[in-house]
PDB file of C-alpha atoms in Angstrom:
ATOM      1  CA  MET A   1      -9.225  25.649 -75.986  1.00 51.00           C
ATOM      2  CA  ILE A   2      -8.725  29.126 -77.250  1.00 57.00           C
ATOM      3  CA  GLN A   3      -8.626  27.887 -80.917  1.00 66.00           C
ATOM      4  CA  GLU A   4     -12.246  26.151 -80.176  1.00 60.00           C
ATOM      5  CA  LEU A   5     -13.566  29.288 -78.296  1.00 54.00           C
ATOM      6  CA  ILE A   6     -12.553  31.502 -81.253  1.00 62.00           C
ATOM      7  CA  ILE A   7     -14.378  29.087 -83.899  1.00 66.00           C
ATOM      8  CA  PHE A   8     -17.281  28.931 -81.390  1.00 63.00           C
ATOM      9  CA  LEU A   9     -17.571  32.725 -81.489  1.00 62.00           C
ATOM     10  CA  LYS A  10     -17.077  33.033 -85.096  1.00 67.00           C
ATOM     11  CA  ASN A  11     -19.990  30.374 -85.964  1.00 66.00           C
ATOM     12  CA  GLN A  12     -22.158  31.455 -83.027  1.00 71.00           C
ATOM     13  CA  TYR A  13     -22.324  35.156 -83.445  1.00 76.00           C
ATOM     14  CA  PHE A  14     -25.938  35.701 -83.017  1.00 79.00           C
ATOM     15  CA  LEU A  15     -25.547  34.434 -79.405  1.00 87.00           C
ATOM     16  CA  ALA A  16     -23.816  37.888 -78.659  1.00 88.00           C
ATOM     17  CA  ILE A  17     -27.040  39.641 -80.075  1.00 93.00           C
ATOM     18  CA  TYR A  18     -29.169  37.949 -77.909  1.00 95.00           C
ATOM     19  CA  PHE A  19     -26.686  38.535 -74.763  1.00 93.00           C
ATOM     20  CA  VAL A  20     -26.660  42.341 -75.731  1.00 95.00           C
ATOM     21  CA  THR A  21     -30.326  42.246 -75.831  1.00 97.00           C
ATOM     22  CA  TRP A  22     -30.967  40.891 -72.654  1.00 97.00           C
ATOM     23  CA  LEU A  23     -28.413  43.108 -71.023  1.00 97.00           C
ATOM     24  CA  VAL A  24     -30.117  46.205 -72.540  1.00 98.00           C
ATOM     25  CA  ALA A  25     -33.525  44.644 -71.404  1.00 98.00           C
ATOM     26  CA  VAL A  26     -32.567  44.278 -67.974  1.00 97.00           C
ATOM     27  CA  TYR A  27     -30.825  47.858 -67.903  1.00 96.00           C
ATOM     28  CA  ARG A  28     -34.136  49.499 -69.137  1.00 96.00           C
ATOM     29  CA  TYR A  29     -36.436  47.087 -67.356  1.00 96.00           C
ATOM     30  CA  LYS A  30     -37.813  49.916 -64.752  1.00 94.00           C
ATOM     31  CA  ARG A  31     -39.381  51.480 -67.938  1.00 94.00           C
ATOM     32  CA  TYR A  32     -41.529  48.429 -68.648  1.00 95.00           C
ATOM     33  CA  PHE A  33     -41.372  46.298 -65.359  1.00 93.00           C
ATOM     34  CA  ASP A  34     -45.246  46.601 -64.788  1.00 93.00           C
ATOM     35  CA  THR A  35     -46.459  46.045 -68.456  1.00 95.00           C
ATOM     36  CA  VAL A  36     -47.224  42.644 -70.303  1.00 96.00           C
ATOM     37  CA  LEU A  37     -43.582  42.484 -71.106  1.00 97.00           C
ATOM     38  CA  LYS A  38     -42.236  42.420 -67.816  1.00 96.00           C
ATOM     39  CA  TYR A  39     -41.155  38.641 -68.655  1.00 97.00           C
ATOM     40  CA  LEU A  40     -39.296  39.644 -71.614  1.00 98.00           C
ATOM     41  CA  PRO A  41     -35.633  39.573 -70.277  1.00 98.00           C
ATOM     42  CA  ILE A  42     -36.481  36.018 -69.140  1.00 97.00           C
ATOM     43  CA  LEU A  43     -37.509  34.972 -72.834  1.00 98.00           C
ATOM     44  CA  ILE A  44     -34.513  36.711 -74.086  1.00 97.00           C
ATOM     45  CA  ILE A  45     -32.022  34.904 -71.878  1.00 97.00           C
ATOM     46  CA  TYR A  46     -33.991  31.556 -72.326  1.00 97.00           C
ATOM     47  CA  THR A  47     -33.393  32.150 -75.948  1.00 96.00           C
ATOM     48  CA  PHE A  48     -29.409  32.691 -75.256  1.00 94.00           C
ATOM     49  CA  PHE A  49     -29.348  29.509 -73.165  1.00 93.00           C
ATOM     50  CA  THR A  50     -31.419  27.235 -75.603  1.00 91.00           C
ATOM     51  CA  GLU A  51     -28.739  28.196 -78.493  1.00 88.00           C
ATOM     52  CA  LEU A  52     -25.981  27.722 -76.179  1.00 85.00           C
ATOM     53  CA  LEU A  53     -27.308  24.176 -74.925  1.00 83.00           C
ATOM     54  CA  GLY A  54     -28.227  23.351 -78.894  1.00 80.00           C
ATOM     55  CA  TYR A  55     -24.400  24.039 -79.939  1.00 77.00           C
ATOM     56  CA  PHE A  56     -23.100  21.889 -76.841  1.00 75.00           C
ATOM     57  CA  ILE A  57     -25.494  19.032 -77.489  1.00 73.00           C
ATOM     58  CA  LYS A  58     -24.540  18.846 -81.131  1.00 70.00           C
ATOM     59  CA  ASN A  59     -20.782  19.103 -80.657  1.00 65.00           C
ATOM     60  CA  HIS A  60     -19.951  17.748 -76.924  1.00 59.00           C
ATOM     61  CA  ALA A  61     -20.834  14.006 -75.749  1.00 58.00           C
ATOM     62  CA  ASP A  62     -21.125  15.101 -72.167  1.00 56.00           C
ATOM     63  CA  PHE A  63     -24.293  17.225 -73.266  1.00 54.00           C
ATOM     64  CA  GLN A  64     -26.074  14.870 -75.671  1.00 55.00           C
ATOM     65  CA  PHE A  65     -29.396  13.177 -75.016  1.00 54.00           C
ATOM     66  CA  PHE A  66     -29.134  10.069 -76.734  1.00 48.00           C
ATOM     67  CA  SER A  67     -26.889   7.217 -76.510  1.00 48.00           C
ATOM     68  CA  ASP A  68     -27.439   6.078 -79.810  1.00 46.00           C
ATOM     69  CA  ASP A  69     -24.827   7.136 -82.137  1.00 49.00           C
ATOM     70  CA  ARG A  70     -27.420   7.782 -84.880  1.00 46.00           C
ATOM     71  CA  TYR A  71     -28.931  10.246 -82.609  1.00 46.00           C
ATOM     72  CA  ASN A  72     -26.587  11.441 -80.125  1.00 47.00           C
ATOM     73  CA  TRP A  73     -26.130  14.857 -81.912  1.00 44.00           C
ATOM     74  CA  HIS A  74     -29.870  15.670 -82.010  1.00 57.00           C
ATOM     75  CA  ASN A  75     -30.793  18.640 -80.284  1.00 73.00           C
ATOM     76  CA  VAL A  76     -33.937  19.679 -81.863  1.00 84.00           C
ATOM     77  CA  ILE A  77     -36.437  18.902 -79.120  1.00 87.00           C
ATOM     78  CA  ILE A  78     -35.052  21.921 -77.091  1.00 90.00           C
ATOM     79  CA  TYR A  79     -35.970  24.131 -80.032  1.00 91.00           C
ATOM     80  CA  ASN A  80     -39.568  22.437 -80.260  1.00 92.00           C
ATOM     81  CA  VAL A  81     -40.339  23.495 -76.740  1.00 94.00           C
ATOM     82  CA  TYR A  82     -38.598  26.888 -77.245  1.00 96.00           C
ATOM     83  CA  GLN A  83     -40.844  27.705 -80.014  1.00 96.00           C
ATOM     84  CA  ILE A  84     -44.139  26.643 -78.291  1.00 96.00           C
ATOM     85  CA  VAL A  85     -42.980  28.756 -75.256  1.00 97.00           C
ATOM     86  CA  THR A  86     -42.278  31.874 -77.346  1.00 98.00           C
ATOM     87  CA  PHE A  87     -45.711  31.557 -79.344  1.00 98.00           C
ATOM     88  CA  LEU A  88     -47.551  31.113 -76.074  1.00 97.00           C
ATOM     89  CA  PHE A  89     -45.992  33.824 -74.387  1.00 98.00           C
ATOM     90  CA  PHE A  90     -46.731  36.474 -77.314  1.00 98.00           C
ATOM     91  CA  TYR A  91     -50.219  35.322 -77.802  1.00 98.00           C
ATOM     92  CA  TRP A  92     -50.733  36.179 -74.235  1.00 98.00           C
ATOM     93  CA  VAL A  93     -48.987  39.567 -74.573  1.00 98.00           C
ATOM     94  CA  TYR A  94     -51.194  40.713 -77.269  1.00 98.00           C
ATOM     95  CA  TRP A  95     -54.440  39.018 -75.594  1.00 97.00           C
ATOM     96  CA  LYS A  96     -53.677  41.300 -72.489  1.00 96.00           C
ATOM     97  CA  THR A  97     -52.919  44.106 -74.721  1.00 96.00           C
ATOM     98  CA  LEU A  98     -55.783  44.277 -77.454  1.00 96.00           C
ATOM     99  CA  LYS A  99     -59.040  46.264 -76.105  1.00 93.00           C
ATOM    100  CA  ASN A 100     -61.158  44.779 -78.761  1.00 93.00           C
ATOM    101  CA  LYS A 101     -63.077  41.955 -77.469  1.00 94.00           C
ATOM    102  CA  SER A 102     -63.460  40.121 -80.959  1.00 95.00           C
ATOM    103  CA  SER A 103     -59.583  40.589 -81.306  1.00 95.00           C
ATOM    104  CA  LYS A 104     -58.917  38.941 -77.972  1.00 96.00           C
ATOM    105  CA  LYS A 105     -61.184  36.128 -78.841  1.00 97.00           C
ATOM    106  CA  VAL A 106     -59.493  35.569 -82.252  1.00 96.00           C
ATOM    107  CA  ILE A 107     -55.954  35.610 -80.484  1.00 97.00           C
ATOM    108  CA  GLU A 108     -57.495  32.959 -77.849  1.00 97.00           C
ATOM    109  CA  TYR A 109     -58.704  30.483 -80.437  1.00 97.00           C
ATOM    110  CA  GLY A 110     -55.519  31.113 -82.358  1.00 97.00           C
ATOM    111  CA  ALA A 111     -53.737  30.035 -79.126  1.00 97.00           C
ATOM    112  CA  TYR A 112     -55.886  26.900 -78.923  1.00 97.00           C
ATOM    113  CA  LEU A 113     -55.208  26.012 -82.766  1.00 97.00           C
ATOM    114  CA  CYS A 114     -51.461  26.569 -82.132  1.00 97.00           C
ATOM    115  CA  SER A 115     -51.533  24.174 -79.205  1.00 96.00           C
ATOM    116  CA  LEU A 116     -53.602  21.702 -81.169  1.00 97.00           C
ATOM    117  CA  SER A 117     -51.197  21.786 -84.176  1.00 96.00           C
ATOM    118  CA  TYR A 118     -48.098  21.030 -81.947  1.00 96.00           C
ATOM    119  CA  LEU A 119     -50.187  17.887 -80.692  1.00 96.00           C
ATOM    120  CA  VAL A 120     -51.203  16.665 -83.890  1.00 96.00           C
ATOM    121  CA  ASN A 121     -47.854  17.466 -85.462  1.00 94.00           C
ATOM    122  CA  THR A 122     -46.216  14.925 -82.818  1.00 92.00           C
ATOM    123  CA  PHE A 123     -47.913  11.946 -84.681  1.00 91.00           C
ATOM    124  CA  ILE A 124     -46.435  13.307 -88.137  1.00 89.00           C
ATOM    125  CA  GLN A 125     -43.132  14.209 -86.885  1.00 86.00           C
ATOM    126  CA  ASN A 126     -40.864  12.761 -83.908  1.00 83.00           C
ATOM    127  CA  PRO A 127     -40.593  15.626 -81.698  1.00 78.00           C
ATOM    128  CA  LEU A 128     -37.210  14.129 -80.383  1.00 79.00           C
ATOM    129  CA  HIS A 129     -35.579  14.182 -83.631  1.00 73.00           C
ATOM    130  CA  LYS A 130     -37.724  16.204 -86.079  1.00 84.00           C
ATOM    131  CA  GLN A 131     -38.288  19.693 -86.001  1.00 86.00           C
ATOM    132  CA  LEU A 132     -42.093  20.253 -85.852  1.00 91.00           C
ATOM    133  CA  THR A 133     -42.410  22.038 -88.984  1.00 90.00           C
ATOM    134  CA  TYR A 134     -46.187  22.399 -89.774  1.00 92.00           C
ATOM    135  CA  ALA A 135     -46.780  23.544 -85.998  1.00 94.00           C
ATOM    136  CA  HIS A 136     -44.110  25.970 -86.339  1.00 94.00           C
ATOM    137  CA  ALA A 137     -45.535  27.275 -89.486  1.00 94.00           C
ATOM    138  CA  ILE A 138     -49.145  27.459 -88.228  1.00 96.00           C
ATOM    139  CA  GLY A 139     -48.028  29.147 -84.842  1.00 97.00           C
ATOM    140  CA  SER A 140     -45.947  31.628 -86.795  1.00 96.00           C
ATOM    141  CA  LEU A 141     -48.950  32.497 -89.119  1.00 96.00           C
ATOM    142  CA  ILE A 142     -51.190  33.086 -86.023  1.00 97.00           C
ATOM    143  CA  LEU A 143     -48.466  35.209 -84.543  1.00 98.00           C
ATOM    144  CA  VAL A 144     -48.445  37.665 -87.519  1.00 97.00           C
ATOM    145  CA  PHE A 145     -52.268  37.759 -87.681  1.00 97.00           C
ATOM    146  CA  ALA A 146     -52.194  38.632 -83.884  1.00 98.00           C
ATOM    147  CA  ILE A 147     -49.535  41.536 -84.621  1.00 98.00           C
ATOM    148  CA  ILE A 148     -51.704  42.739 -87.641  1.00 97.00           C
ATOM    149  CA  LEU A 149     -54.684  43.074 -85.351  1.00 97.00           C
ATOM    150  CA  TYR A 150     -52.439  44.918 -82.770  1.00 96.00           C
ATOM    151  CA  PHE A 151     -51.227  47.267 -85.445  1.00 95.00           C
ATOM    152  CA  LYS A 152     -54.633  48.150 -86.764  1.00 94.00           C
ATOM    153  CA  GLU A 153     -56.004  48.652 -83.030  1.00 92.00           C
ATOM    154  CA  LYS A 154     -52.866  51.010 -82.741  1.00 89.00           C
ATOM    155  CA  LYS A 155     -53.904  52.605 -85.915  1.00 85.00           C
ATOM    156  CA  SER A 156     -57.440  53.816 -84.709  1.00 82.00           C
ATOM    157  CA  GLU A 157     -56.391  54.871 -81.487  1.00 80.00           C
ATOM    158  CA  ASP A 158     -56.009  58.575 -80.403  1.00 74.00           C
ATOM    159  CA  ASN A 159     -52.474  58.424 -78.473  1.00 74.00           C
ATOM    160  CA  PRO A 160     -50.880  61.552 -77.722  1.00 70.00           C
ATOM    161  CA  TYR A 161     -47.510  59.639 -77.549  1.00 73.00           C
ATOM    162  CA  PRO A 162     -45.572  59.094 -80.626  1.00 78.00           C
ATOM    163  CA  GLN A 163     -45.190  55.167 -81.505  1.00 83.00           C
ATOM    164  CA  LYS A 164     -41.476  55.463 -81.547  1.00 87.00           C
ATOM    165  CA  HIS A 165     -41.446  55.512 -77.789  1.00 89.00           C
ATOM    166  CA  ASN A 166     -43.666  52.505 -77.637  1.00 94.00           C
ATOM    167  CA  LEU A 167     -41.589  49.341 -76.666  1.00 96.00           C
ATOM    168  CA  LEU A 168     -44.315  47.204 -77.712  1.00 96.00           C
ATOM    169  CA  TYR A 169     -44.513  48.456 -80.990  1.00 95.00           C
ATOM    170  CA  TRP A 170     -40.966  47.959 -81.643  1.00 97.00           C
ATOM    171  CA  VAL A 171     -41.188  44.454 -80.377  1.00 98.00           C
ATOM    172  CA  SER A 172     -44.133  43.792 -82.604  1.00 97.00           C
ATOM    173  CA  THR A 173     -42.402  45.078 -85.715  1.00 97.00           C
ATOM    174  CA  GLY A 174     -39.266  42.870 -84.824  1.00 97.00           C
ATOM    175  CA  LEU A 175     -41.588  39.912 -84.719  1.00 98.00           C
ATOM    176  CA  PHE A 176     -43.409  40.796 -87.860  1.00 97.00           C
ATOM    177  CA  VAL A 177     -40.289  41.103 -89.771  1.00 95.00           C
ATOM    178  CA  PHE A 178     -39.177  37.456 -88.581  1.00 96.00           C
ATOM    179  CA  TYR A 179     -42.296  35.238 -88.356  1.00 96.00           C
ATOM    180  CA  ALA A 180     -43.544  36.761 -91.699  1.00 94.00           C
ATOM    181  CA  PHE A 181     -40.680  35.167 -93.193  1.00 89.00           C
ATOM    182  CA  PHE A 182     -39.915  32.159 -91.039  1.00 90.00           C
ATOM    183  CA  PRO A 183     -42.797  29.509 -92.209  1.00 87.00           C
ATOM    184  CA  PHE A 184     -41.300  29.849 -95.917  1.00 84.00           C
ATOM    185  CA  ILE A 185     -37.819  29.017 -94.477  1.00 82.00           C
ATOM    186  CA  LEU A 186     -39.232  25.988 -92.506  1.00 81.00           C
ATOM    187  CA  LEU A 187     -41.147  24.604 -95.486  1.00 77.00           C
ATOM    188  CA  SER A 188     -38.736  25.228 -97.979  1.00 74.00           C
ATOM    189  CA  ASP A 189     -36.172  23.071 -95.988  1.00 65.00           C
ATOM    190  CA  TYR A 190     -38.775  20.566 -95.368  1.00 61.00           C
ATOM    191  CA  PHE A 191     -39.926  19.910 -98.983  1.00 61.00           C
ATOM    192  CA  ASN A 192     -37.094  20.803-100.827  1.00 58.00           C
ATOM    193  CA  LEU A 193     -33.740  21.493 -99.058  1.00 54.00           C
ATOM    194  CA  SER A 194     -32.034  22.241-102.576  1.00 51.00           C
ATOM    195  CA  ILE A 195     -33.968  25.627-102.451  1.00 51.00           C
ATOM    196  CA  SER A 196     -32.973  26.669 -99.200  1.00 50.00           C
ATOM    197  CA  THR A 197     -29.274  25.944-100.170  1.00 50.00           C
ATOM    198  CA  GLN A 198     -29.532  27.665-103.473  1.00 48.00           C
ATOM    199  CA  TYR A 199     -31.006  30.922-102.072  1.00 49.00           C
ATOM    200  CA  HIS A 200     -28.814  30.650 -98.984  1.00 58.00           C
ATOM    201  CA  LEU A 201     -31.912  30.854 -96.845  1.00 68.00           C
ATOM    202  CA  ARG A 202     -30.024  30.110 -93.512  1.00 73.00           C
ATOM    203  CA  ILE A 203     -28.179  32.966 -93.913  1.00 80.00           C
ATOM    204  CA  THR A 204     -31.306  35.250 -94.817  1.00 82.00           C
ATOM    205  CA  LEU A 205     -33.051  33.540 -91.728  1.00 84.00           C
ATOM    206  CA  LEU A 206     -29.907  34.592 -89.533  1.00 84.00           C
ATOM    207  CA  THR A 207     -30.179  37.999 -90.758  1.00 89.00           C
ATOM    208  CA  PHE A 208     -33.931  38.124 -90.033  1.00 91.00           C
ATOM    209  CA  ILE A 209     -33.158  37.249 -86.501  1.00 93.00           C
ATOM    210  CA  ALA A 210     -30.405  39.782 -86.190  1.00 93.00           C
ATOM    211  CA  LEU A 211     -32.766  42.414 -87.544  1.00 95.00           C
ATOM    212  CA  MET A 212     -35.631  41.481 -85.163  1.00 97.00           C
ATOM    213  CA  TYR A 213     -33.390  41.611 -82.065  1.00 97.00           C
ATOM    214  CA  LEU A 214     -31.882  44.862 -83.185  1.00 96.00           C
ATOM    215  CA  LEU A 215     -35.564  46.222 -83.382  1.00 97.00           C
ATOM    216  CA  PHE A 216     -35.842  44.897 -79.930  1.00 98.00           C
ATOM    217  CA  ILE A 217     -32.856  47.062 -78.784  1.00 97.00           C
ATOM    218  CA  VAL A 218     -34.152  50.184 -80.382  1.00 97.00           C
ATOM    219  CA  GLY A 219     -37.512  50.061 -78.483  1.00 96.00           C
ATOM    220  CA  LEU A 220     -35.726  49.180 -75.296  1.00 97.00           C
ATOM    221  CA  LEU A 221     -33.413  52.369 -75.593  1.00 96.00           C
ATOM    222  CA  ILE A 222     -35.814  54.923 -76.747  1.00 95.00           C
ATOM    223  CA  GLY A 223     -38.984  53.383 -75.381  1.00 91.00           C
ATOM    224  CA  LYS A 224     -40.731  55.398 -72.628  1.00 88.00           C
ATOM    225  CA  ARG A 225     -43.226  54.304 -70.182  1.00 84.00           C
ATOM    226  CA  LYS A 226     -46.124  56.456 -70.864  1.00 83.00           C
ATOM    227  CA  ALA A 227     -46.153  55.655 -74.851  1.00 76.00           C
ATOM    228  CA  PHE A 228     -46.391  52.051 -73.910  1.00 83.00           C
ATOM    229  CA  ARG A 229     -49.271  49.941 -75.286  1.00 73.00           C
TER     230      ARG A 229
END
């Protein structure tokens, strides 16, 4: 049992990053409890339990969804659902935050396009057994575009508070770093797995995940309520 726990912690080290980020988010909650990021701790702990469940589905019979031996280790459905929830949450964050009506409308249409892409993608790939690659890529690009709109609006603002104290700015930077790269990983895995293996893209992906959450932590630690937007 102890040996299995050691192996688990070694292979799933990024779970510790999620959990530490969640602890910091809860500890600093009073600094942003009345902002659009008030649900961020819920999303982070949801991420943690999604990864934890994914591990147990893949490695323990008691948690598996399918009785068919060909599919009993498949856990991709929980990641498909997780990604939809994540995209829609952050679309809502930027839609609520941005002041420019045209930008808000773009994000609104982007959310509709993302939702439609997931619906269409289910006819191309079975969401119970396959990652919805195309929809994830489209959702990522829409999120990156929403973040660019946010950065553009922030740049034009006359704000007396430095951006280093703005939690949403740090969160946006972390999201941009990860999701600008994420679609290329997905598509390389889907079309040519050898490229992903040759260039160790999974390790790169985990590195970007770690960087994203470290940026979240920095923002949570140094963010101030008055600078938020």
